[in-house]
C-alpha positions in Angstrom: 74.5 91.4 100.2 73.2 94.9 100.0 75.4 98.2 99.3 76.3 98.7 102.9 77.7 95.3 102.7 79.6 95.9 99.6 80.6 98.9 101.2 82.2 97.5 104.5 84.2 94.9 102.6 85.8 97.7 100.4 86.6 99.7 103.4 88.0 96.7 104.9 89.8 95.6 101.4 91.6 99.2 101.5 92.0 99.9 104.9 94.5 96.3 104.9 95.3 97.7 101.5 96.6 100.7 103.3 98.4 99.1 106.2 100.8 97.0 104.2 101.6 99.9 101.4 104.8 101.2 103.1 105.8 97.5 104.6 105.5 96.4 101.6 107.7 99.2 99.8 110.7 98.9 102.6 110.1 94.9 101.5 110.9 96.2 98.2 113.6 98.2 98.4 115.4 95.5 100.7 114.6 92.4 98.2 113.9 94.3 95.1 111.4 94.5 93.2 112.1 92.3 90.4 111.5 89.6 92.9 108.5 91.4 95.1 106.2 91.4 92.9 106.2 88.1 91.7 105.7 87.3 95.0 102.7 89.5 95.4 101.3 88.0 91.9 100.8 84.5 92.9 100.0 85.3 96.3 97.2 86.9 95.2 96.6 84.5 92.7 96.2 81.9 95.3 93.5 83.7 97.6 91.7 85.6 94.7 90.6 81.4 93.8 89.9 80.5 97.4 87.2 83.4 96.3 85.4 80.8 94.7 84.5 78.9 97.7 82.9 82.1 99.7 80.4 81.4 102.3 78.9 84.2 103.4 79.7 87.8 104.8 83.1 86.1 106.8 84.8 85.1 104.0 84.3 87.8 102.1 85.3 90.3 104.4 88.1 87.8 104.8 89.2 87.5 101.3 88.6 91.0 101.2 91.1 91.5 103.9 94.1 89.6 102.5 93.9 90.4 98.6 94.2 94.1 100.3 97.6 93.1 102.2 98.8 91.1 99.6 97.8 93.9 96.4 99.6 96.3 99.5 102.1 98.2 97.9 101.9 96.7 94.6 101.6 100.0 92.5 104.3 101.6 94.1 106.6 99.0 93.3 106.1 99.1 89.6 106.7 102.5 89.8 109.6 102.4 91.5 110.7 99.1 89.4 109.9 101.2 85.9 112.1 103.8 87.5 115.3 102.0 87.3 114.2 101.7 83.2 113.3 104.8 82.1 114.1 108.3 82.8 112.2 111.1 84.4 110.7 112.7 81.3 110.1 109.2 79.9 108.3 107.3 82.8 104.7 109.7 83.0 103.7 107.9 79.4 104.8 104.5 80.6 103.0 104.9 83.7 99.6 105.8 81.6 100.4 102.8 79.6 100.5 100.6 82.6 97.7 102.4 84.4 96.1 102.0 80.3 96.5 98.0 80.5 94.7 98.2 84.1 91.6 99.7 82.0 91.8 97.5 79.5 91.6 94.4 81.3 87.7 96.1 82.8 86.8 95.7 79.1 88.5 92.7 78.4 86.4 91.1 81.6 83.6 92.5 80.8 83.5 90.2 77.3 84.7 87.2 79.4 82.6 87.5 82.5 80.0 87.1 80.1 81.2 83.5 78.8 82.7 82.6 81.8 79.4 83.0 84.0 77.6 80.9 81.2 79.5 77.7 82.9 77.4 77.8 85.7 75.9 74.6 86.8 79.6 72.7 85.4 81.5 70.5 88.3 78.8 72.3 90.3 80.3 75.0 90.6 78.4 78.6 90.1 79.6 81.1 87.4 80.5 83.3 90.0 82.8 80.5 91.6 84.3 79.8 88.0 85.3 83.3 87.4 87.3 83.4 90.7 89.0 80.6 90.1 89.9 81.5 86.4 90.7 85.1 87.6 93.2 83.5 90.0 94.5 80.7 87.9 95.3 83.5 85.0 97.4 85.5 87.3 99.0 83.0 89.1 100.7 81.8 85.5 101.9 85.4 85.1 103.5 85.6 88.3 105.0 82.6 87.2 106.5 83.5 84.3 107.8 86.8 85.8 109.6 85.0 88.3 112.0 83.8 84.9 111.7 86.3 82.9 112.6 89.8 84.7 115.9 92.5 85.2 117.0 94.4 88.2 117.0 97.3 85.7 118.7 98.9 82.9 122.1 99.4 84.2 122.4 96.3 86.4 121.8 92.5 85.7 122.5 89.4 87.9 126.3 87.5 87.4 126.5 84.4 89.4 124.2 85.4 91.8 126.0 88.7 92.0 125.1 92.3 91.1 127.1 93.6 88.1 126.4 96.4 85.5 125.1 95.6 81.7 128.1 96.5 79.2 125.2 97.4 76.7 125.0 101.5 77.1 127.5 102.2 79.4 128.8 105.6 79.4 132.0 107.1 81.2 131.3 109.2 84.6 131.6 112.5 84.6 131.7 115.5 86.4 129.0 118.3 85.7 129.7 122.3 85.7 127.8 124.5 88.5 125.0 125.9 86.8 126.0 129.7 86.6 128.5 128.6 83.8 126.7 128.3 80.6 130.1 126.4 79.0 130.3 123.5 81.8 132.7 120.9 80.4 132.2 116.8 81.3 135.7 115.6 82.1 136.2 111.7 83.4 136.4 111.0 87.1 139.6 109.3 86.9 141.7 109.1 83.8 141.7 105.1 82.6 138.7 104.3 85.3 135.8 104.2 83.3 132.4 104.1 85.9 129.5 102.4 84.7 126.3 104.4 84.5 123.2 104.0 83.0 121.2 106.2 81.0 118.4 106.5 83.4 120.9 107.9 86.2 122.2 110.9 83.4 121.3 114.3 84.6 118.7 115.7 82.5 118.7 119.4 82.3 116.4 122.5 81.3 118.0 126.5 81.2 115.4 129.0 82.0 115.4 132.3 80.9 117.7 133.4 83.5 120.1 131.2 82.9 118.9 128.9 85.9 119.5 125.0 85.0 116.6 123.5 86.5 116.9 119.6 87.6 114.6 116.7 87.1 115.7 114.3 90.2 117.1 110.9 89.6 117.5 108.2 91.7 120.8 108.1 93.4 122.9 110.5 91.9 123.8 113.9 92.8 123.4 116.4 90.1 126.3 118.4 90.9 129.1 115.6 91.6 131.1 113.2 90.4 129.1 110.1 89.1 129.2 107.7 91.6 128.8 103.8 91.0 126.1 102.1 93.4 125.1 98.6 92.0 123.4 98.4 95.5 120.8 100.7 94.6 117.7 97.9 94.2 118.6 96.1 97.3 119.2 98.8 99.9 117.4 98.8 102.7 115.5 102.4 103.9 116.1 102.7 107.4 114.0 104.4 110.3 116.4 107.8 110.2 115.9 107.3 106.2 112.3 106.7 106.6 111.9 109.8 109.1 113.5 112.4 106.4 111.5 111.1 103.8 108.2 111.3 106.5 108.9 115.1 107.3 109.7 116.5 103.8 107.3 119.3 103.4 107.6 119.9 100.1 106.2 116.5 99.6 102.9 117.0 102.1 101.1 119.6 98.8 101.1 116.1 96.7 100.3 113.5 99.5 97.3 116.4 100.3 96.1 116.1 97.0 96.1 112.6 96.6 93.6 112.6 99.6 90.3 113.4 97.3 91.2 114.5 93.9 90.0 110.4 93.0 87.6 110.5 94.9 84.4 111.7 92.3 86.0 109.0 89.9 86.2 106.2 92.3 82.2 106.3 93.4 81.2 106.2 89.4 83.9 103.2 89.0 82.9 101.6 92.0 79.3 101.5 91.5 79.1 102.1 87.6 77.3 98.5 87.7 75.4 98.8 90.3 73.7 101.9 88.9 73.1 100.1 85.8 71.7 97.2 87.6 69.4 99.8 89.3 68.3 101.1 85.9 66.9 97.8 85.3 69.5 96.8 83.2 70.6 92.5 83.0 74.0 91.5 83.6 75.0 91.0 80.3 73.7 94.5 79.2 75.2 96.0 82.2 78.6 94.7 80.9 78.9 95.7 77.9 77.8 99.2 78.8 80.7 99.3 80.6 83.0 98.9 77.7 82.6 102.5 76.2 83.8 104.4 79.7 87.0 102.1 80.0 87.4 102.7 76.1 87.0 106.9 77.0 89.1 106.0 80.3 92.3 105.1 78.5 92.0 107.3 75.4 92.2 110.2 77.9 94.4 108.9 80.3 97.0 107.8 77.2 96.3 111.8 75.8 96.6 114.0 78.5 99.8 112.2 80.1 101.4 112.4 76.8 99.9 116.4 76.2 101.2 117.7 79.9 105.2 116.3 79.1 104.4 118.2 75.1 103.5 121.5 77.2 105.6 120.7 80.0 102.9 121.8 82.4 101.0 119.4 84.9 99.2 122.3 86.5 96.9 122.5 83.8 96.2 119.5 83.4 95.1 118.6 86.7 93.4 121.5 87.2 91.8 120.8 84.3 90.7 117.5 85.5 88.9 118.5 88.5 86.8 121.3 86.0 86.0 118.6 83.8 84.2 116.7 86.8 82.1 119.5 88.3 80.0 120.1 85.9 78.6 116.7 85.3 78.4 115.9 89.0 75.8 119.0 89.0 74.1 117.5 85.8 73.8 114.3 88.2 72.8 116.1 91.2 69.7 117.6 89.2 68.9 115.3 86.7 65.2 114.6 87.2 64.2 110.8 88.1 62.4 108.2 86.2 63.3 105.4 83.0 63.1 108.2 80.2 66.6 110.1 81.6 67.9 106.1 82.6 70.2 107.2 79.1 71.3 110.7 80.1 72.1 109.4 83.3 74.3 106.6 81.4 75.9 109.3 79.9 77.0 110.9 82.6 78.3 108.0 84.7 80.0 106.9 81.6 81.8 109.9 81.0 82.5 110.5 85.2 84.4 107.0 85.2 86.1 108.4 81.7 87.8 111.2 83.5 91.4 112.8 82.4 92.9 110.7 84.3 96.2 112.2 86.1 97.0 109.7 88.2 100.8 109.1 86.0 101.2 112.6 85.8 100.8 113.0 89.7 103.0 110.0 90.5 105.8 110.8 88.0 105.9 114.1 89.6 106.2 113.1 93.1 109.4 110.4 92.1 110.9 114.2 90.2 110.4 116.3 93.3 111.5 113.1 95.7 114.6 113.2 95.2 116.7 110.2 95.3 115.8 106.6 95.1 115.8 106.1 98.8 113.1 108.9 99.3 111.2 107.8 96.3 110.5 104.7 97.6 109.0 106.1 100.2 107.5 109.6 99.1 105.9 107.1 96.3 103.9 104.7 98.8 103.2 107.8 101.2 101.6 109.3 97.7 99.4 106.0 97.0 98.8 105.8 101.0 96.9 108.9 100.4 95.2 107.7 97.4 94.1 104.2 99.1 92.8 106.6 102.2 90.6 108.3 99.5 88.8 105.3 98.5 88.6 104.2 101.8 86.1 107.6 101.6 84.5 106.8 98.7 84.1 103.5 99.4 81.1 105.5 102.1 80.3 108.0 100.2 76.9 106.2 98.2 74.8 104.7 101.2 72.5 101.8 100.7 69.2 104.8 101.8 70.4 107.1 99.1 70.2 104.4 96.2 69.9 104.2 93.0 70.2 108.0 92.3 72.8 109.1 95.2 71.2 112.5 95.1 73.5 113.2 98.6 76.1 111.3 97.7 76.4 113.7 94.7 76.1 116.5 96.6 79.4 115.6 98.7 81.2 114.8 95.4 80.6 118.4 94.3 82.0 119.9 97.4 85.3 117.3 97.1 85.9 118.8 93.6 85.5 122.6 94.9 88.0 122.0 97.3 90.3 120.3 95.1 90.2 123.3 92.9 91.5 125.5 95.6 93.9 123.0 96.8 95.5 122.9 93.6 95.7 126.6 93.0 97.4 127.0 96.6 99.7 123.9 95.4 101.1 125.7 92.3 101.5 129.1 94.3 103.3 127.3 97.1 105.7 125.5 94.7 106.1 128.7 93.0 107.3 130.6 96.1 109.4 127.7 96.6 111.6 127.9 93.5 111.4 131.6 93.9 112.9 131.4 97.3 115.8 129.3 96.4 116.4 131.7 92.9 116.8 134.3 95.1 119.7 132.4 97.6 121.1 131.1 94.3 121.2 134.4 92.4 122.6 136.2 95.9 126.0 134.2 96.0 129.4 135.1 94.2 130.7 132.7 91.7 132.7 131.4 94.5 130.5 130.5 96.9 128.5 129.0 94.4 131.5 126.7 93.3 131.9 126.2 97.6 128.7 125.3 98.2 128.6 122.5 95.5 131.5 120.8 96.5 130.9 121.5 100.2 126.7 121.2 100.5 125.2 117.9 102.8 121.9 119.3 101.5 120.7 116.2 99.1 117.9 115.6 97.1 114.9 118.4 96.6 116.8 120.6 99.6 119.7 121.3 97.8 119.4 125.3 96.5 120.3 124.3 93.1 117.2 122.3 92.6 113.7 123.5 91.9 110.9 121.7 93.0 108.5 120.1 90.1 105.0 122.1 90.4 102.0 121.5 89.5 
C-alpha cells in the first residue's frame, strides 16, 4: 500500500470513529460506563486479531471501519467515568496521566514490535500477523478483568443488583449561602435526615477580588440549592430535548471550534513519524526506536504543563502557548534544505513536533467545568472529541503520496492551521471574558433581595445561571 492508501483507511477509521462518538456516549450514560467500556475493550480486542488474517485493501478498509465504531466514543467515556471519581480541579492531571499511559504504550510497542515481528515464519504466520493477534489477545484480557474489577463511582456502589451510596466519606447535605454574603452558613436539609453525597459532587469555590464566588461546575448538583440525592446519575438516559440544549449551548461552540485544528500539526508528525523515517532510509528496527525519545518528550510535557496551568490557574496560556511552540518548527521544516546530511535535523524536528505541550486534558477538563451538569457533559464531552476526530479526519489528507518524503506543501498548510489557531484562541479568551463580564454586571445590578429571589426562584441550570462564570481559556 502506498500513503494514499494509508490515508483512505484512516479517513475511513475516523470518519466511523466519528459516527458512533455520541451513540456511543448516550449508550453510556444509559448503561454506564463501568460496564461500556468493557464492552468496547474486548470488542475491539476481537476485530483488532481478525487483523491478522488481512487480505488486501478490503479488509483493511474493513477492519479499519469497525475498530473506528467500536474505539467510538471510548475517550469520552473515561472522561466522563473519571468524573464521577475525582473533582473538577483534580481530573486535568488524571486525564494527562491517562492520556500519559496512551504514550507510553507507543514506547512500550516500539521495544515489543521489535521481538514480536522476529516470530515471523512461526505457525506460518507473518510478524505482522503475530503482532495483531497479540495486540488483540492483550487487550481482550484487560477488558476481561475490568468486567470484575470496576465501581460506578465514588459515592455509589452496586447492593444486590441495586444502586446504593458507599458509607465510606459521606457527608451531610447542605444548603450553601448566595454569594453576596461573605459569612454563608451550611445548615442540614432536614434535621435527623442525613443525604448522602460524595466528595466529588461538593461545591468548590473561588472569591474574586470583588467578592464574586466563582463556580467550577459539577455533575448534577446545583450550586446554589439544597443537596439533592440522585443515585441515578450513571444510568440516566440523555433524551432528544436533553440532547438539543446541550447541541445549542453557545458558550460551548468556542471549545468545539477549537478542537477542529489545534491537533491537527501534531497529528500529521504522529501519523507519519515512521514513515518519514522509513523515507530517510532508516530499517524498521532503527525507525522504532527513534521513536522512543518523542513519546518520552510527549508525556514529560503533557504530565508538566497540565499540572503547571491548574498551579497558575490559567489555561489560556498554556494553549496559546502550545500553538507558539509549533510554528516555529513547522517553518524550520518547511525550509530545511533536502538531502541525507540534514536526515538528523529533520529528526529533530519531527521528534520534537510529535513532543508537543500537549493540552488535550486541559481542554477536555475545561469543557466538563463550563458544561455544566452531568447530563450536558456527557454530551458537550463527545461533541468536544467529535471535533477532535473531524480534525484527524483532515490530517489524515494533509501529507499526499506526490508530496513525499519531505511534505514541503503539506507543511505549508500546517503553518497556516497554527496562525489561525492563534487568532482563534485570542478571540476565545476575549469572548469568554465578555461573557463573565456580562453576567458580573446583571449580578452586581440586583438588590440583596432579588439576589436571594432569583436563587431560590431561577429555572436557569448549569453554565446559564448568572451566578456562574464560564471557565476561559
Amino acid at each position: 500500500m502506498n500513503t494514499n492508501d494509508y490515508n483512505t483507511g484512516q479517513t475511513i477509521f475516523y470518519v466511523s470513529f466519528l459516527a458512533a462518538e455520541l451513540p456511543s456516549q448516550l449508550v453510556s450514560k444509559k448503561i454506564g460506563p463501568d460496564n461500556w467500556i468493557p464492552i468496547q475493550m474486548i470488542s475491539w480486542s476481537i476485530v483488532a486479531c481478525c487483523q491478522a488474517k488481512l487480505t488486501g485493501r478490503a479488509t483493511f478498509f474493513l477492519t479499519r471501519s469497525l475498530l473506528g465504531i467500536i474505539e467510538g466514543g471510548f475517550i469520552p467515556d473515561v472522561i466522563l467515568y473519571l468524573s464521577y471519581f475525582y473533582k473538577s480541579k483534580e481530573l486535568p492531571i488524571r486525564l494527562s496521566f491517562f492520556w500519559g499511559a496512551y504514550g507510553f504504550t507507543f514506547i512500550i510497542s516500539a521495544f515489543l514490535a521489535f521481538g514480536i515481528l522476529h516470530l515471523r515464519g512461526h505457525e506460518g504466520l507473518a510478524g505482522w500477523q503475530w503482532l495483531f493477534a497479540l495486540e488483540g489477545g492483550l487487550t481482550a484480557l484487560i477488558g476481561i478483568f475490568s468486567c470484575v474489577h470496576k465501581a460506578l463511582s465514588s459515592a455509589i456502589t452496586l447492593s444486590d443488583g441495586k444502586l446504593v451510596p458507599r458509607a465510606e466519606g459521606m457527608v451531610y447535605g447542605e444548603r450553601r449561602g448566595h454569594p453576596s454574603n461573605s459569612n454563608h452558613q451550611r445548615r442540614p436539609i432536614q434535621r435527623g435526615h442525613a443525604q448522602p453525597v460524595s466528595r466529588i459532587y461538593s461545591m468548590n469555590q473561588n472569591i474574586s477580588s470583588t467578592g464574586w464566588r466563582t463556580l467550577d461546575f459539577q455533575p448534577n448538583r446545583d450550586p446554589t440549592r439544597a443537596w439533592d440525592t440522585r443515585l441515578t446519575t450513571t444510568r440516566q438516559a440523555v433524551n432528544p430535548k436533553l440532547l438539543w440544549q446541550a447541541l445549542k449551548d453557545y458558550d460551548m461552540w468556542p471549545i468545539y471550534l477549537f478542537g477542529f485544528t489545534w491537533t491537527i500539526p501534531h497529528s500529521c508528525a504522529t501519523a507519519y513519524l515512521t514513515l518519514v523515517l522509513r523515507g530517510l532510509k532508516f530499517d524498521t528496527f532503527e525507525t522504532n526506536l527513534l521513536t522512543v525519545p518523542a513519546y518520552v518528550l510527549f508525556i514529560a510535557q503533557l504530565i508538566f504543563w497540565t499540572w503547571f496551568s491548574e498551579k497558575i490557574n490559567n489555561r489560556y496560556l498554556i494553549i496559546l502557548f502550545c500553538q507558539i511552540y509549533m510554528l516555529p518548527i513547522l517553518i524550520a521544516l518547511e525550509t530545511l534544505p533536502a538531502g541525507v546530511k540534514y536526515a538528523w535535523s529533520r529528526y529533530v524536528l519531527n521528534i520534537m513536533l510529535v513532543g508537543f505541550p500537549y493540552v488535550h486534558a486541559i481542554v477536555v477538563a475545561m469543557t466538563s467545568r463550563n458544561a455544566g451538569s452531568v447530563r450536558t457533559r456527557t454530551v458537550g464531552t463527545a461533541l468536544y472529541n467529535m471535533c477532535v476526530q473531524t480534525s484527524n479526519i483532515i490530517s489524515s489528507n494533509v501529507y499526499r503520496d506526490h508530496d513525499k518524503p519531505l511534505y514541503r506543501t503539506g507543511n505549508k498548510v500546517l503553518i497556516g492551521l497554527v496562525a489561525y489557531n492563534i487568532v482563534l484562541i485570542i478571540s476565545s479568551k476575549i469572548y469568554y471574558m465578555s461573557r463573565n463580564a456580562q453576567r458580573e454586571r446583571i449580578w452586581q445590578g440586583m438588590s440583596e433581595v432579588e439576589k436571594a429571589n432569583y436563587l431560590e426562584t431561577t429555572e436557569d441550570s448549569g453554565n446559564k445561571r448568572s451566578v456562574v462564570q464560564c471557565e476561559d481559556m
